[in-house]
Short mmCIF file of N, CA and C in Angstrom, two decimals:
data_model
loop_
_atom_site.label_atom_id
_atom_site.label_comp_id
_atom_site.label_asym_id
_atom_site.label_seq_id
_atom_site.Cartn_x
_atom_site.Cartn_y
_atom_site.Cartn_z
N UNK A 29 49.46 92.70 111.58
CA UNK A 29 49.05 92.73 112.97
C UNK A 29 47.99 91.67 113.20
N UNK A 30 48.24 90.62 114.07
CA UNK A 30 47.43 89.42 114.28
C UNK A 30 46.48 90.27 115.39
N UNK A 31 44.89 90.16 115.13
CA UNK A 31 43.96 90.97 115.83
C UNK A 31 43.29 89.74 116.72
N UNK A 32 42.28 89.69 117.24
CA UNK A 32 41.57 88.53 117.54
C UNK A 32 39.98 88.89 117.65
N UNK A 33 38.82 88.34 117.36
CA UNK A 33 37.54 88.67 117.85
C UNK A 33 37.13 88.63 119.05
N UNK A 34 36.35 89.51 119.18
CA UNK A 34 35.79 89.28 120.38
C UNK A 34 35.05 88.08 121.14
N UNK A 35 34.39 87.93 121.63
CA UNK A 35 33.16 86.51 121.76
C UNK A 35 32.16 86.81 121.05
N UNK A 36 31.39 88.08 121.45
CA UNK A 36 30.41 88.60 120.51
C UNK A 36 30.64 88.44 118.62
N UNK A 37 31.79 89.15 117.99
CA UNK A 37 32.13 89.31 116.94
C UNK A 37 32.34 87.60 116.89
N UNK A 38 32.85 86.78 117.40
CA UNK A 38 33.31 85.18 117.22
C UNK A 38 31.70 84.86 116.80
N UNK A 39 30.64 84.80 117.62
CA UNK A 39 29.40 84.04 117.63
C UNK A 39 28.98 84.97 116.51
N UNK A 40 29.09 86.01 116.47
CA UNK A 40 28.28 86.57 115.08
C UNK A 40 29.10 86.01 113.79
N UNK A 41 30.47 85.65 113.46
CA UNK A 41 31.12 84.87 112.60
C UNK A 41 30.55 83.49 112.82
N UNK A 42 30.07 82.90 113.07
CA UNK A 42 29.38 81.81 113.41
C UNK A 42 28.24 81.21 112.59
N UNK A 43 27.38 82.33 112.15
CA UNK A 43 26.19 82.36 111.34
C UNK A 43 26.28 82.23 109.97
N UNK A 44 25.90 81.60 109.49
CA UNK A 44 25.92 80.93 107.85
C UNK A 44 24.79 80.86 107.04
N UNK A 45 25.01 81.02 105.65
CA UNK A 45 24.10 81.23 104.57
C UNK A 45 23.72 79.61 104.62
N UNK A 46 22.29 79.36 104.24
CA UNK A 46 21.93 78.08 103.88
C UNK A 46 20.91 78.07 102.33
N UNK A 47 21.40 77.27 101.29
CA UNK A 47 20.51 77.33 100.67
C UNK A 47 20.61 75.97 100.07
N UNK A 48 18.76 75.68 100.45
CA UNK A 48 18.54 74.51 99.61
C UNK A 48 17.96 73.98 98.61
N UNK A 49 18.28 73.07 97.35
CA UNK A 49 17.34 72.57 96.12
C UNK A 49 16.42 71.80 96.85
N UNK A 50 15.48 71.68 96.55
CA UNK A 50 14.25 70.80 97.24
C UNK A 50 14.11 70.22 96.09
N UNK A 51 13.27 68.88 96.43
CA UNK A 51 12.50 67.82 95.77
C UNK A 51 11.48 67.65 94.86
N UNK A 52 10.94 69.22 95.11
CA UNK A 52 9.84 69.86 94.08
C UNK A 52 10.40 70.48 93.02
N UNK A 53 11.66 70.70 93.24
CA UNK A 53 12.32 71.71 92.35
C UNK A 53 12.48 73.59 92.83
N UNK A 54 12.01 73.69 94.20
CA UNK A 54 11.84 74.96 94.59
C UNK A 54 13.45 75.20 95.77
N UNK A 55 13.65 76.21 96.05
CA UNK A 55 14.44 76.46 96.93
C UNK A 55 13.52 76.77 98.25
N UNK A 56 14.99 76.26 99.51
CA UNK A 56 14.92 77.09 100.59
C UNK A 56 15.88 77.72 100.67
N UNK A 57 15.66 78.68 101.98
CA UNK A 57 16.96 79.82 102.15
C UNK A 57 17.18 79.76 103.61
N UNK A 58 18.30 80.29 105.03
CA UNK A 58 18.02 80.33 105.57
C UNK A 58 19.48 80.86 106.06
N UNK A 59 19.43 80.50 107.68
CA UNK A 59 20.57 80.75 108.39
C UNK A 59 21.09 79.23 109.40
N UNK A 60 22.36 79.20 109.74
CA UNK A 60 22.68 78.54 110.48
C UNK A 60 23.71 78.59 111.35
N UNK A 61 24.12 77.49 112.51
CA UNK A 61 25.31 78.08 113.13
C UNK A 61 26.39 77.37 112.66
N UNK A 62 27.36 77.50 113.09
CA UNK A 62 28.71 75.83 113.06
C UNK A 62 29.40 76.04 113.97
N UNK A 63 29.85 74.89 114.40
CA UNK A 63 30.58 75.41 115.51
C UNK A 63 31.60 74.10 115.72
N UNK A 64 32.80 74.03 115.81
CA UNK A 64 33.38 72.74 116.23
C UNK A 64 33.52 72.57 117.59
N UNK A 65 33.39 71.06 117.94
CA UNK A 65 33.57 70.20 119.11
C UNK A 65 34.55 69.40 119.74
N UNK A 66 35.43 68.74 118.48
CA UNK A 66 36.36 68.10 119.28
C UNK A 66 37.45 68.48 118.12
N UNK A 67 38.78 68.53 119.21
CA UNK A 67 39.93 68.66 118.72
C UNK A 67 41.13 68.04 118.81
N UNK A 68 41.92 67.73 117.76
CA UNK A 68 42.79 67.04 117.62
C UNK A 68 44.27 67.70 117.71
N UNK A 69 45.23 67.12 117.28
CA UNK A 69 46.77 67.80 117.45
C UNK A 69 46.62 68.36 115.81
N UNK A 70 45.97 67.93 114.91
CA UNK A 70 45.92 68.44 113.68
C UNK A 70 45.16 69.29 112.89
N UNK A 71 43.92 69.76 114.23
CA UNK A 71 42.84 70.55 114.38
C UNK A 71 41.39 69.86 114.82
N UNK A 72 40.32 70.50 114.12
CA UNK A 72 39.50 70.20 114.62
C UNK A 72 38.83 69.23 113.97
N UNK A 73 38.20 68.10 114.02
CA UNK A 73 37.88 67.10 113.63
C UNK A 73 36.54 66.57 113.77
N UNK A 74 35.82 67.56 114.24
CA UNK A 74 34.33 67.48 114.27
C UNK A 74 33.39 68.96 114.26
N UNK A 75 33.13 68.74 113.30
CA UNK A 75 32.38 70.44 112.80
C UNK A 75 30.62 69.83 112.23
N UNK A 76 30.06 70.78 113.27
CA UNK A 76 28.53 70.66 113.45
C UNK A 76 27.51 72.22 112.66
N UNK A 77 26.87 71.79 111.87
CA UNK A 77 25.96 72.96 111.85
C UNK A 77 24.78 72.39 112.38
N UNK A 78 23.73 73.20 113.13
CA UNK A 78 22.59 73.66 113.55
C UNK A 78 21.73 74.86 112.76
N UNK A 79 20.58 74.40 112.42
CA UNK A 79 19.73 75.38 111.77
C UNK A 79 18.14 74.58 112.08
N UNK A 80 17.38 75.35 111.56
CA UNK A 80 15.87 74.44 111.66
C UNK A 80 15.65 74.02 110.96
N UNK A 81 14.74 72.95 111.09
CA UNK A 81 13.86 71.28 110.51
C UNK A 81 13.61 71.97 109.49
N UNK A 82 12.87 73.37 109.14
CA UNK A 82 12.10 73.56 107.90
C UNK A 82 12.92 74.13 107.49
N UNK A 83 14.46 74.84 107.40
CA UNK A 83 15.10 74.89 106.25
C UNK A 83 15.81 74.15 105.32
N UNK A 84 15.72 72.58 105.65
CA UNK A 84 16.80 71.36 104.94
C UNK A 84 15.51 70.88 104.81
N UNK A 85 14.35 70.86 105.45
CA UNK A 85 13.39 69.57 104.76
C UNK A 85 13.45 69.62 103.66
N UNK A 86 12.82 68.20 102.94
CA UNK A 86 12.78 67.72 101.29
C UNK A 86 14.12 68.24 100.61
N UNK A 87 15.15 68.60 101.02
CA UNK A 87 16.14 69.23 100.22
C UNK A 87 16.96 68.09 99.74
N UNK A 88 17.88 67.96 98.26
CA UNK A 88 18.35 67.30 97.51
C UNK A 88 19.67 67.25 97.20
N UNK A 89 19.83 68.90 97.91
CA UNK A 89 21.44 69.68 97.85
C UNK A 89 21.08 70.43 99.10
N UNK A 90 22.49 71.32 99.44
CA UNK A 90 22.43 71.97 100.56
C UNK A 90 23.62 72.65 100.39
N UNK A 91 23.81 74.17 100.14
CA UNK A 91 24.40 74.93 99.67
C UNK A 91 25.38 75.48 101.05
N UNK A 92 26.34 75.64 101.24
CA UNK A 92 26.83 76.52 102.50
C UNK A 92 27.35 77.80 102.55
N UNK A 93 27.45 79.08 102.51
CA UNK A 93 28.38 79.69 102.70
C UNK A 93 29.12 80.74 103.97
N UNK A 94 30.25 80.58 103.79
CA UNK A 94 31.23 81.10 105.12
C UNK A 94 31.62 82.21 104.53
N UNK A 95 32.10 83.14 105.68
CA UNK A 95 32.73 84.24 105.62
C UNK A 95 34.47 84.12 106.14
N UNK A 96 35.35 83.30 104.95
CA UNK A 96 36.59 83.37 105.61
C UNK A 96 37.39 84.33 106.23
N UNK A 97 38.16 84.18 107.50
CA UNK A 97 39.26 85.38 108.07
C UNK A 97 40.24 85.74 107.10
N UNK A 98 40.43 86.56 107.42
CA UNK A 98 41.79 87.03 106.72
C UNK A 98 42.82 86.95 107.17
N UNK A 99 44.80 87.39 107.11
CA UNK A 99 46.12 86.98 107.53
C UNK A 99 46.12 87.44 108.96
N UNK A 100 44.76 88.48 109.41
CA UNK A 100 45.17 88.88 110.44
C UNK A 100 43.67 88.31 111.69
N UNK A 101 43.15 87.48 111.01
CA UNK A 101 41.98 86.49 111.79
C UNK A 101 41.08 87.41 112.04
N UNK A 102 40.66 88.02 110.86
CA UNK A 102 39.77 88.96 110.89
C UNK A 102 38.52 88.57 109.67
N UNK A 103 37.47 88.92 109.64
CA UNK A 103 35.98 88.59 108.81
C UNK A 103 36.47 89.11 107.05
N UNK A 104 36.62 88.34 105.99
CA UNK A 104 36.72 88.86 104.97
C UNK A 104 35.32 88.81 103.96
N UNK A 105 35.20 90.25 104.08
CA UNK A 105 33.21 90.24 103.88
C UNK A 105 33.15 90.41 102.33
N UNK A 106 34.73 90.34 101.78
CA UNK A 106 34.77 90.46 100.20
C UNK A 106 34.79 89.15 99.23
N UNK A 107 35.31 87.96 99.80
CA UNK A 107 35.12 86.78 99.32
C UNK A 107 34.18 85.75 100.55
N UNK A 108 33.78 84.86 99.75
CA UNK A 108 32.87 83.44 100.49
C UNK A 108 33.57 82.04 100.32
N UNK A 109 33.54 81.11 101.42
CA UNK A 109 33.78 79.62 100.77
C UNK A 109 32.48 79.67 100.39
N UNK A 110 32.55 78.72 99.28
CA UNK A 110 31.04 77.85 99.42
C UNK A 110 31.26 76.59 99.27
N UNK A 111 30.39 75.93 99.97
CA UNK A 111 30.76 74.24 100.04
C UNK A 111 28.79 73.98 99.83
N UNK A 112 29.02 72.79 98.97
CA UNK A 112 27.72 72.29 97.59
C UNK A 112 27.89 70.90 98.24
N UNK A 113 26.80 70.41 99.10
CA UNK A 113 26.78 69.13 99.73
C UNK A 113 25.77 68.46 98.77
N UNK A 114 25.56 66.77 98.76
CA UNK A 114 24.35 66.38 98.38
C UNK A 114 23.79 65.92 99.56
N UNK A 115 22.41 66.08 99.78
CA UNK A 115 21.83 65.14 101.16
C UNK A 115 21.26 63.88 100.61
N UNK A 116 21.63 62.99 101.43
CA UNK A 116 21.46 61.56 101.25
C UNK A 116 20.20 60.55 101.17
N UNK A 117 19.33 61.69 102.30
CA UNK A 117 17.91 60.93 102.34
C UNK A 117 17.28 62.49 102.51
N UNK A 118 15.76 62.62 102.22
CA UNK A 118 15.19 63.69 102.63
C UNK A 118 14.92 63.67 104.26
N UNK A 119 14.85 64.92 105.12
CA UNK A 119 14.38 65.17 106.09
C UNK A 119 12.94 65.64 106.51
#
């Protein structure tokens, strides 16, 4: 049964784990949003996160994790992507 979220349940799927290695060697932790903007015939082709200045400052890495849907486009709260970025310059 293909379900769909609500708007509410959509924007609360929205919110993301952030964790970062810093420059000192310490972590940050935090939250963020994502949200895509522009779309193509092959999907979406521009995907933005938003979070605050002081959770990526000095960071070296930048950890992500999502809460993928499941067959029926629903929240699967039993597995995570995680996607392991490097950042390029400090902020």
């Amino acid at each position: 049964m293909d379900q769909k979220l609500s708007n509410s349940d959509a924007l609360l799927q929205s919110v993301i784990r952030l964790e970062c290695d810093l420059n000192n060697g310490k972590k940050s932790t935090g939250t963020g949003f994502y949200f895509a903007y522009s779309r193509t015939e092959s999907g979406w082709d521009k995907i933005v996160i938003a979070t605050n200045k002081h959770v990526i400052e000095k960071s070296i890495t930048l950890t992500v994790y999502l809460t993928p849907l499941n067959e029926d486009h629903l929240p699967d709260y039993c597995s995570n992507y995680i996607l392991k970025l490097n950042v390029s310059e400090n902020i």
